[in-house]
Short mmCIF file of C-alpha atoms in Angstrom, two decimals:
data_model
loop_
_atom_site.label_atom_id
_atom_site.label_comp_id
_atom_site.label_asym_id
_atom_site.label_seq_id
_atom_site.Cartn_x
_atom_site.Cartn_y
_atom_site.Cartn_z
CA MET A 736 28.00 -20.61 -33.72
CA GLU A 737 29.85 -24.31 -33.56
CA LEU A 738 29.13 -26.93 -32.50
CA CYS A 739 31.77 -30.70 -32.06
CA TYR A 740 30.89 -33.49 -29.65
CA LEU A 741 34.26 -34.70 -26.88
CA GLU A 742 35.25 -37.21 -25.34
CA GLY A 743 36.89 -37.97 -21.62
CA PRO A 744 35.53 -34.66 -18.82
CA MET A 745 35.73 -32.27 -17.99
CA SER A 746 36.22 -29.65 -14.86
CA SER A 747 35.46 -30.55 -12.24
CA GLU A 748 34.49 -26.92 -10.89
CA MET A 749 31.01 -26.25 -13.43
CA TYR A 750 27.66 -25.27 -13.00
CA ASP A 751 24.50 -27.84 -12.73
CA VAL A 752 22.84 -26.13 -15.71
CA ALA A 753 24.16 -22.90 -18.39
CA ILE A 754 20.89 -21.29 -19.80
CA ILE A 755 21.68 -19.87 -22.47
CA GLY A 756 19.05 -16.53 -23.06
CA GLY A 757 17.40 -14.12 -20.32
CA GLY A 758 14.66 -13.83 -21.16
CA PRO A 759 11.56 -15.09 -19.50
CA ALA A 760 12.05 -17.92 -20.14
CA GLY A 761 15.90 -18.18 -19.44
CA SER A 762 15.04 -16.64 -16.15
CA THR A 763 12.13 -18.48 -14.82
CA ALA A 764 14.25 -21.73 -15.66
CA ALA A 765 17.99 -19.53 -13.81
CA THR A 766 15.58 -18.64 -10.52
CA LEU A 767 13.97 -21.79 -10.58
CA LEU A 768 16.95 -23.75 -9.63
CA ALA A 769 18.68 -21.37 -8.24
CA ARG A 770 16.09 -21.21 -5.69
CA ALA A 771 16.53 -25.03 -5.40
CA GLY A 772 20.37 -24.84 -4.61
CA ARG A 773 21.75 -25.43 -7.95
CA ARG A 774 24.81 -22.97 -9.78
CA VAL A 775 23.59 -21.74 -12.63
CA VAL A 776 24.88 -19.22 -14.69
CA VAL A 777 22.70 -17.36 -17.29
CA LEU A 778 24.65 -16.35 -20.88
CA GLU A 779 22.31 -12.97 -22.68
CA ARG A 780 24.15 -11.25 -25.22
CA GLU A 781 22.20 -8.28 -25.00
CA LYS A 782 22.53 -6.21 -22.45
CA PHE A 783 18.57 -5.41 -20.48
CA PRO A 784 16.95 -3.39 -20.81
CA ARG A 785 15.93 -4.00 -24.07
CA PHE A 786 12.83 -3.09 -26.46
CA HIS A 787 10.51 -6.78 -27.75
CA ILE A 788 7.57 -7.26 -28.04
CA GLY A 789 4.74 -9.98 -26.65
CA GLU A 790 3.31 -7.72 -23.81
CA SER A 791 -0.02 -9.13 -23.24
CA LEU A 792 0.24 -12.05 -20.12
CA LEU A 793 -2.18 -14.81 -19.66
CA PRO A 794 -3.79 -15.91 -16.11
CA PHE A 795 -2.76 -19.85 -15.93
CA SER A 796 1.22 -17.88 -15.49
CA MET A 797 0.31 -16.94 -12.51
CA LYS A 798 0.84 -19.95 -10.45
CA THR A 799 4.65 -19.46 -12.01
CA PHE A 800 4.37 -15.56 -10.79
CA ASP A 801 3.30 -16.24 -7.19
CA ARG A 802 6.25 -19.59 -6.79
CA LEU A 803 8.97 -17.33 -8.22
CA GLY A 804 8.23 -15.11 -6.16
CA VAL A 805 7.63 -11.27 -7.85
CA ARG A 806 4.07 -11.67 -7.99
CA GLU A 807 3.40 -9.18 -5.60
CA THR A 808 6.66 -6.35 -7.44
CA MET A 809 4.56 -6.68 -10.95
CA ASP A 810 0.48 -6.07 -8.77
CA ARG A 811 2.58 -2.79 -8.69
CA THR A 812 4.31 -2.21 -11.58
CA TYR A 813 2.43 -3.37 -13.92
CA MET A 814 -1.12 -2.70 -14.98
CA PRO A 815 -3.74 -5.64 -14.31
CA LYS A 816 -5.65 -7.91 -17.27
CA HIS A 817 -8.77 -9.34 -16.63
CA GLY A 818 -9.58 -10.06 -20.93
CA GLY A 819 -9.96 -8.99 -23.61
CA GLU A 820 -12.94 -7.75 -26.47
CA ILE A 821 -12.41 -8.54 -30.35
CA MET A 822 -14.29 -6.50 -32.42
CA ALA A 823 -14.89 -6.97 -36.37
CA ALA A 824 -13.31 -4.35 -38.09
CA CYS A 825 -17.07 -3.81 -40.43
CA GLY A 826 -17.95 -2.17 -37.10
CA THR A 827 -21.11 -4.56 -36.67
CA THR A 828 -20.70 -6.51 -33.55
CA SER A 829 -17.78 -7.46 -30.58
CA ALA A 830 -17.48 -9.99 -27.62
CA LYS A 831 -15.51 -9.28 -24.78
CA PHE A 832 -14.14 -11.76 -22.32
CA TYR A 833 -13.79 -11.51 -18.58
CA PHE A 834 -10.62 -14.52 -17.54
CA LYS A 835 -13.08 -14.45 -14.04
CA ASP A 836 -15.92 -15.90 -16.24
CA GLY A 837 -13.49 -19.43 -17.79
CA PHE A 838 -14.47 -22.28 -16.68
CA GLU A 839 -13.60 -23.42 -13.47
CA SER A 840 -11.21 -20.10 -13.06
CA GLN A 841 -9.40 -19.84 -10.40
CA GLN A 842 -7.65 -16.45 -11.24
CA ASP A 843 -9.31 -13.15 -12.94
CA ARG A 844 -6.74 -11.20 -13.85
CA ALA A 845 -3.01 -11.46 -15.94
CA TYR A 846 -1.00 -8.37 -16.56
CA GLN A 847 -0.11 -6.22 -19.51
CA VAL A 848 3.62 -5.66 -19.28
CA THR A 849 6.21 -2.84 -20.95
CA ARG A 850 9.08 -5.52 -21.42
CA SER A 851 11.58 -3.87 -21.37
CA ASP A 852 10.90 -3.41 -17.96
CA PHE A 853 9.54 -6.84 -17.44
CA ASP A 854 12.42 -9.38 -18.50
CA LYS A 855 15.14 -7.27 -17.07
CA MET A 856 12.99 -7.27 -13.50
CA LEU A 857 13.06 -10.75 -13.93
CA LEU A 858 16.18 -10.90 -14.93
CA ASP A 859 17.20 -9.40 -11.48
CA HIS A 860 15.69 -11.51 -9.78
CA SER A 861 16.99 -14.18 -10.69
CA ARG A 862 20.70 -12.65 -9.81
CA ALA A 863 19.60 -11.95 -6.80
CA ASN A 864 18.25 -15.54 -5.91
CA GLY A 865 21.42 -16.54 -6.63
CA ALA A 866 21.93 -17.71 -10.47
CA GLU A 867 25.06 -15.74 -12.32
CA VAL A 868 24.13 -13.75 -15.22
CA ARG A 869 26.59 -11.73 -17.27
CA GLU A 870 25.22 -9.93 -20.04
CA GLU A 871 26.79 -9.41 -23.22
CA THR A 872 27.92 -12.34 -23.56
CA THR A 873 28.03 -14.48 -26.74
CA VAL A 874 28.06 -18.03 -26.75
CA GLN A 875 30.73 -18.76 -30.05
CA LYS A 876 30.32 -22.63 -29.55
CA ILE A 877 28.99 -25.43 -27.59
CA SER A 878 30.62 -28.85 -27.18
CA PHE A 879 29.30 -31.79 -26.02
CA ALA A 880 31.21 -34.77 -23.66
CA PRO A 881 29.58 -37.84 -22.05
CA GLU A 882 28.55 -36.35 -18.95
CA SER A 883 28.48 -32.05 -19.36
CA VAL A 884 28.44 -29.53 -22.17
CA ARG A 885 31.30 -27.05 -22.76
CA LEU A 886 30.44 -23.67 -24.18
CA GLU A 887 33.40 -21.21 -25.18
CA ILE A 888 32.06 -17.31 -25.29
CA GLU A 889 32.65 -13.61 -25.66
CA GLU A 890 31.77 -10.91 -24.12
CA ARG A 891 31.13 -7.42 -25.40
CA ASP A 892 34.96 -6.34 -24.66
CA GLY A 893 35.92 -9.51 -26.82
CA THR A 894 37.59 -11.29 -23.42
CA LYS A 895 36.83 -14.53 -24.28
CA GLY A 896 36.00 -17.69 -21.85
CA THR A 897 34.45 -21.11 -21.39
CA VAL A 898 31.46 -21.95 -18.60
CA GLU A 899 31.34 -26.34 -18.86
CA ALA A 900 28.29 -27.11 -17.16
CA ARG A 901 26.57 -30.72 -16.49
CA TYR A 902 22.74 -29.39 -18.57
CA LEU A 903 22.05 -26.92 -21.09
CA ILE A 904 18.68 -25.61 -21.39
CA ASP A 905 18.79 -23.59 -24.63
CA CYS A 906 16.14 -20.72 -23.75
CA SER A 907 17.89 -18.12 -26.73
CA GLY A 908 14.03 -16.89 -28.31
CA ARG A 909 14.25 -17.08 -32.16
CA GLN A 910 17.29 -17.11 -32.19
CA THR A 911 17.27 -21.20 -30.91
CA THR A 912 21.17 -21.71 -31.24
CA LEU A 913 20.68 -26.10 -31.46
CA GLY A 914 18.13 -25.91 -32.87
CA ASN A 915 19.21 -23.95 -36.31
CA PHE A 916 22.67 -26.09 -35.54
CA PHE A 917 20.51 -29.05 -35.92
CA LYS A 918 18.74 -27.69 -38.85
CA LEU A 919 15.83 -29.22 -36.84
CA LYS A 920 13.84 -25.84 -36.59
CA LYS A 921 10.76 -25.60 -38.87
CA SER A 922 8.38 -22.55 -40.26
CA TYR A 923 4.45 -22.83 -41.26
CA ASP A 924 4.66 -21.91 -44.39
CA HIS A 925 0.58 -21.04 -43.94
CA LEU A 926 0.63 -19.16 -41.20
CA GLN A 927 4.18 -16.67 -42.65
CA LYS A 928 2.78 -12.94 -41.30
CA PHE A 929 4.08 -9.95 -41.28
CA SER A 930 3.52 -6.91 -38.10
CA VAL A 931 4.39 -2.99 -37.76
CA PHE A 932 3.41 -1.73 -34.15
CA ALA A 933 4.85 1.18 -32.04
CA HIS A 934 4.02 2.40 -28.81
CA TYR A 935 2.00 5.15 -28.78
CA GLU A 936 0.10 7.97 -26.06
CA ASN A 937 -3.40 9.23 -25.25
CA VAL A 938 -4.84 6.21 -26.83
CA ALA A 939 -8.86 6.66 -25.65
CA ARG A 940 -9.66 3.25 -23.51
CA PRO A 941 -12.70 3.07 -21.43
CA GLU A 942 -12.83 3.19 -18.25
CA GLY A 943 -13.03 0.87 -15.33
CA ILE A 944 -11.62 -2.49 -15.49
CA ASP A 945 -12.89 -2.47 -19.34
CA GLY A 946 -10.49 0.10 -20.19
CA THR A 947 -7.63 -2.67 -18.61
CA LEU A 948 -8.79 -5.16 -21.87
CA ILE A 949 -6.63 -6.91 -25.12
CA ARG A 950 -9.03 -5.56 -27.62
CA MET A 951 -8.44 -7.06 -30.80
CA VAL A 952 -10.10 -5.66 -34.59
CA ARG A 953 -10.05 -8.32 -36.61
CA GLY A 954 -10.57 -7.53 -40.17
CA LEU A 955 -11.13 -9.88 -43.44
CA ASP A 956 -7.21 -9.71 -43.75
CA ARG A 957 -5.89 -8.79 -41.63
CA TRP A 958 -5.94 -8.01 -37.71
CA PHE A 959 -5.05 -5.09 -34.86
CA TRP A 960 -3.97 -5.00 -31.46
CA LEU A 961 -4.07 -2.70 -28.48
CA ILE A 962 -2.58 -3.34 -25.68
CA PRO A 963 -3.24 -0.85 -22.65
CA LEU A 964 0.52 -0.83 -20.88
CA THR A 965 0.53 2.08 -18.66
CA PRO A 966 -2.59 4.53 -17.54
CA THR A 967 -1.58 6.33 -20.86
CA ARG A 968 0.26 4.15 -22.99
CA MET A 969 -1.60 1.40 -25.83
CA SER A 970 0.98 -0.85 -28.07
CA VAL A 971 -0.59 -0.65 -31.70
CA GLY A 972 0.06 -3.32 -33.90
CA VAL A 973 -1.21 -5.24 -36.77
CA VAL A 974 -0.20 -8.33 -38.55
CA MET A 975 -1.02 -9.19 -42.00
CA ASP A 976 0.05 -12.20 -44.98
CA THR A 977 3.65 -11.16 -45.51
CA ALA A 978 2.82 -11.29 -48.77
CA THR A 979 0.35 -8.94 -48.35
CA PHE A 980 2.50 -6.22 -46.60
CA ARG A 981 5.48 -6.36 -49.66
CA ALA A 982 3.58 -5.76 -52.83
CA LEU A 983 2.05 -2.02 -50.76
CA LYS A 984 6.09 -1.54 -51.14
CA LEU A 985 6.17 0.66 -47.98
CA SER A 986 8.29 1.71 -44.89
CA PRO A 987 6.99 0.11 -41.25
CA GLU A 988 5.87 3.24 -40.45
CA GLU A 989 4.25 4.35 -43.67
CA ALA A 990 2.38 1.26 -43.35
CA LEU A 991 1.37 1.40 -39.57
CA GLU A 992 0.12 5.53 -40.71
CA LYS A 993 -1.88 3.24 -43.66
CA PHE A 994 -3.48 0.74 -41.66
CA ILE A 995 -4.80 3.08 -38.76
CA GLU A 996 -6.31 5.54 -40.80
CA GLU A 997 -7.76 3.07 -43.28
CA GLN A 998 -9.89 1.36 -40.06
CA PRO A 999 -12.80 3.30 -38.94
CA MET A 1000 -12.60 1.47 -35.71
CA LEU A 1001 -9.65 3.07 -35.02
CA ASP A 1002 -10.98 6.25 -35.22
CA GLU A 1003 -12.35 7.56 -32.03
CA PRO A 1004 -9.44 5.90 -30.17
CA MET A 1005 -6.46 6.62 -31.83
CA ALA A 1006 -7.56 10.32 -32.25
CA LYS A 1007 -5.74 12.14 -30.19
CA ALA A 1008 -2.98 9.40 -30.11
CA GLU A 1009 0.68 9.85 -30.36
CA ARG A 1010 3.49 7.87 -31.28
CA VAL A 1011 6.59 7.49 -28.89
CA SER A 1012 8.37 4.60 -29.99
CA PRO A 1013 9.97 3.21 -33.49
CA VAL A 1014 8.18 1.59 -35.62
CA TYR A 1015 8.99 -1.95 -34.92
CA SER A 1016 8.40 -4.99 -37.61
CA ALA A 1017 8.45 -8.77 -37.21
CA GLY A 1018 8.26 -11.08 -39.83
CA ASP A 1019 7.83 -15.42 -40.41
CA TYR A 1020 7.58 -15.28 -36.36
CA SER A 1021 5.99 -18.85 -36.39
CA TYR A 1022 7.99 -22.14 -36.10
CA ARG A 1023 8.76 -25.52 -33.98
CA VAL A 1024 11.47 -27.14 -33.76
CA GLY A 1025 11.20 -30.99 -33.90
CA LYS A 1026 13.12 -32.33 -30.91
CA LEU A 1027 12.87 -30.15 -27.53
CA PHE A 1028 15.99 -32.36 -25.56
CA GLY A 1029 18.85 -33.82 -26.12
CA ASP A 1030 21.33 -35.87 -23.90
CA ARG A 1031 22.64 -32.61 -22.11
CA TRP A 1032 20.05 -30.26 -23.10
CA LEU A 1033 16.74 -28.76 -23.55
CA LEU A 1034 14.44 -26.87 -25.35
CA ALA A 1035 12.55 -23.61 -23.70
CA GLY A 1036 10.55 -20.97 -25.09
CA ASP A 1037 10.60 -19.00 -28.24
CA ALA A 1038 13.57 -21.32 -28.93
CA ALA A 1039 11.80 -24.66 -28.74
CA GLY A 1040 9.31 -22.83 -31.32
CA PHE A 1041 6.64 -19.84 -31.41
CA ILE A 1042 3.05 -19.81 -32.62
CA ASP A 1043 1.80 -16.66 -33.84
CA PRO A 1044 0.56 -13.77 -31.31
CA VAL A 1045 -3.08 -13.65 -32.15
CA PHE A 1046 -3.93 -15.26 -28.62
CA SER A 1047 -0.43 -14.14 -26.77
CA SER A 1048 0.41 -16.81 -25.88
CA GLY A 1049 4.24 -16.53 -26.20
CA VAL A 1050 5.11 -15.34 -22.48
CA PHE A 1051 2.59 -18.01 -21.25
CA LEU A 1052 4.33 -20.65 -23.64
CA ALA A 1053 7.89 -19.08 -21.71
CA VAL A 1054 7.39 -19.50 -18.36
CA MET A 1055 5.34 -22.80 -18.33
CA SER A 1056 8.12 -24.26 -20.71
CA ALA A 1057 10.93 -22.81 -18.57
CA GLU A 1058 9.31 -23.64 -15.23
CA LYS A 1059 8.91 -27.33 -16.68
CA ALA A 1060 12.24 -27.28 -18.27
CA ALA A 1061 14.14 -26.86 -14.13
CA ASP A 1062 11.81 -28.86 -12.60
CA THR A 1063 13.23 -31.96 -15.01
CA LEU A 1064 16.66 -30.78 -14.56
CA HIS A 1065 16.36 -30.36 -10.86
CA GLU A 1066 15.33 -34.03 -10.51
CA VAL A 1067 17.37 -35.29 -13.37
CA LEU A 1068 20.46 -34.64 -11.38
CA ARG A 1069 19.00 -36.03 -7.82
CA ASP A 1070 18.83 -38.89 -10.17
CA GLU A 1071 19.81 -39.34 -13.91
CA SER A 1072 17.83 -42.56 -14.34
CA LEU A 1073 15.33 -40.77 -14.58
CA LYS A 1074 16.20 -38.53 -17.96
CA PRO A 1075 14.96 -41.35 -20.12
CA ARG A 1076 11.62 -40.64 -19.46
CA LEU A 1077 11.32 -36.59 -18.01
CA PHE A 1078 12.79 -35.94 -21.15
CA ARG A 1079 10.13 -37.28 -23.23
CA GLU A 1080 7.72 -36.33 -20.41
CA TYR A 1081 9.31 -32.78 -20.56
CA SER A 1082 8.37 -32.32 -24.42
CA ARG A 1083 5.64 -34.07 -24.29
CA ARG A 1084 3.74 -31.68 -22.53
CA VAL A 1085 5.27 -28.70 -24.77
CA ASN A 1086 4.54 -30.15 -27.92
CA ARG A 1087 0.86 -31.06 -26.57
CA VAL A 1088 0.30 -26.82 -24.82
CA MET A 1089 1.94 -25.95 -28.39
CA ASP A 1090 -0.39 -28.15 -30.29
CA LEU A 1091 -3.22 -26.79 -28.34
CA TYR A 1092 -2.51 -22.78 -29.37
CA LEU A 1093 -1.33 -24.51 -33.26
CA ARG A 1094 -4.95 -25.37 -33.73
CA PHE A 1095 -6.28 -22.31 -32.39
CA VAL A 1096 -4.72 -20.32 -34.11
CA ASN A 1097 -5.28 -22.52 -37.41
CA SER A 1098 -8.50 -21.97 -36.81
CA TRP A 1099 -8.80 -18.02 -36.00
CA TYR A 1100 -6.74 -18.01 -39.82
CA SER A 1101 -8.77 -20.17 -41.49
CA GLY A 1102 -11.21 -17.82 -43.06
CA LYS A 1103 -14.34 -15.59 -40.91
CA GLY A 1104 -16.37 -18.90 -40.12
CA PHE A 1105 -13.56 -18.45 -36.54
CA THR A 1106 -15.25 -14.50 -35.65
CA GLU A 1107 -18.70 -15.32 -36.58
CA VAL A 1108 -19.50 -18.39 -33.96
CA PHE A 1109 -16.67 -16.06 -31.36
CA LEU A 1110 -19.04 -13.41 -32.26
CA ASN A 1111 -22.47 -14.34 -31.60
CA PRO A 1112 -21.73 -16.12 -27.80
CA THR A 1113 -24.23 -18.52 -26.19
CA GLU A 1114 -24.32 -20.23 -23.30
CA ALA A 1115 -24.57 -23.40 -24.88
CA LEU A 1116 -23.25 -26.73 -23.53
CA GLN A 1117 -20.56 -23.50 -21.62
CA LEU A 1118 -18.48 -23.64 -24.28
CA ALA A 1119 -17.57 -19.79 -24.18
CA PRO A 1120 -16.66 -20.27 -20.16
CA ALA A 1121 -14.57 -22.95 -22.32
CA ILE A 1122 -12.79 -21.10 -24.77
CA ASN A 1123 -12.60 -18.22 -22.70
CA ALA A 1124 -10.68 -20.37 -20.27
CA VAL A 1125 -8.07 -20.80 -23.11
CA LEU A 1126 -8.19 -17.60 -23.58
CA ALA A 1127 -6.70 -17.65 -20.30
CA GLY A 1128 -4.48 -20.09 -20.90
CA ASN A 1129 -5.67 -23.27 -19.83
CA GLU A 1130 -3.40 -26.13 -21.21
CA GLY A 1131 -6.86 -28.06 -21.55
CA SER A 1132 -6.09 -31.25 -20.13
CA ARG A 1133 -9.17 -31.92 -18.51
CA PHE A 1134 -11.90 -33.60 -20.72
CA ALA A 1135 -14.06 -31.00 -19.42
CA ILE A 1136 -12.56 -28.41 -21.65
CA ARG A 1137 -11.48 -30.63 -24.90
CA TRP A 1138 -15.03 -32.24 -25.75
CA ARG A 1139 -16.58 -28.42 -25.65
CA MET A 1140 -13.40 -27.58 -27.82
CA TRP A 1141 -14.05 -30.07 -30.50
CA VAL A 1142 -17.52 -28.86 -30.32
CA PHE A 1143 -16.41 -25.03 -31.18
CA TYR A 1144 -13.61 -26.36 -33.61
CA PHE A 1145 -16.39 -28.03 -35.72
CA PHE A 1146 -19.18 -25.48 -35.37
CA VAL A 1147 -16.47 -23.24 -36.92
CA HIS A 1148 -15.92 -25.50 -40.06
CA ALA A 1149 -19.55 -26.36 -40.30
CA GLN A 1150 -19.83 -22.27 -40.91
CA ARG A 1151 -18.79 -21.87 -43.72
CA PHE A 1152 -21.70 -24.02 -45.52
CA ILE A 1153 -24.63 -23.59 -43.05
CA ALA A 1154 -24.67 -19.51 -40.92
CA PHE A 1155 -25.42 -20.69 -37.98
CA SER A 1156 -23.89 -17.78 -36.49
CA PRO A 1157 -24.33 -13.95 -38.42
CA ARG A 1158 -22.92 -13.70 -42.03
CA LEU A 1159 -19.92 -10.61 -41.06
CA SER A 1160 -18.01 -8.81 -44.53
CA LEU A 1161 -15.08 -7.85 -41.94
CA ILE A 1162 -14.08 -5.49 -44.51
CA PRO A 1163 -13.84 -1.19 -42.91
CA LYS A 1164 -16.13 0.64 -44.41
CA ARG A 1165 -16.11 4.21 -43.38
CA ASN A 1166 -19.79 4.68 -42.61
CA ALA A 1167 -19.84 2.33 -40.47
CA PRO A 1168 -20.72 3.50 -36.16
CA ASN A 1169 -16.97 3.78 -34.69
CA THR A 1170 -17.94 2.46 -31.65
CA PRO A 1171 -19.77 -0.99 -31.91
CA GLU A 1172 -23.02 -2.96 -29.54
CA PRO A 1173 -21.42 -5.14 -27.35
CA ALA A 1174 -22.96 -8.58 -28.77
CA GLY A 1175 -22.68 -9.83 -25.56
CA ALA A 1176 -19.71 -10.70 -22.13
CA LEU A 1177 -17.77 -14.29 -23.77
CA SER A 1178 -18.92 -15.78 -20.55
#
């Protein structure tokens, strides 16, 4: 992809906003801008539906889905998600959390979604609301002028063309088109992780709302996820250090089978499971982009950054940033004098939320302290509801949540030196019970 700067005016026949990428971020921004009366085009290099990971949503996205007008469709189509459960790999303890019990909770559920269907639904909804969507279209070159941007594109059949717009939102995902071109993308050396995952049928799960929970098994050097996608289908995956995976010298298929067999906490759920998808893998996926805006562009979704998926923040951050980007550009298109302030505000908010989840993720990977404290929930100072709220997607902007999270992180750090909570080995033991007695609900 090439990029250059042009002088002079462009064609008067142009879009208000061009969007690179049709995933949750691109489709969210497109729908909101189109509904606001803006002329929008989405340029997506793939043909939907296509496989994608990141299947567990957070309750704080529900208001945006209401605003988009897709909530009723989601209620009919997707598995509700009422919370989660974290289990120690050593089989000694676990803790459940329900979104309804979060600090000042306003939503009691989110959804577990099959991303191929979910992403297509959102993109089709953008079309239905007036956005122009061009799939299988690749952006080859971007040229900036003082008052607009030009994108040279190529369709799958080789047809080439040009798209002109007043502004550009880069929602290109991990490709982060502008972030890579401007060399703004920075990986986190301490979060170089590797994941392998697949979809399975007939994975055992509890009855009732507990059967909707995302389940995580925390080991000493790895963690597993089990995400119920439909009444019979489950997404199962494992995350570890990239170096650990490479040292095994196994294919993704061999590795996933080996990891599942080694974890007794998965014996019962996976006893009758049948893999119904290829085994996928992804590595070194945590990064940030150092600058989220320029004179004619904004970055949103994974194009702005991606924090480790352990707390299911991917789609939440994509939808949140895209909604804010759409609202920002709608105001700027009405009054360009607002651009400096609104672009800075956009960048500050998105970076603040990513910082919130980065700290959570850093704590998760910093050692056993996070798991030991989390699996020993307490009602003191309402710490557990505050943690629950952040897990639900609360941005933690209120001081009432922030100070409680500070206290939580203090105990996580202090746990290294003083056992405020019971010590855990987090090492699987074949003689450990398959199903731990819950330590209690995180409420």
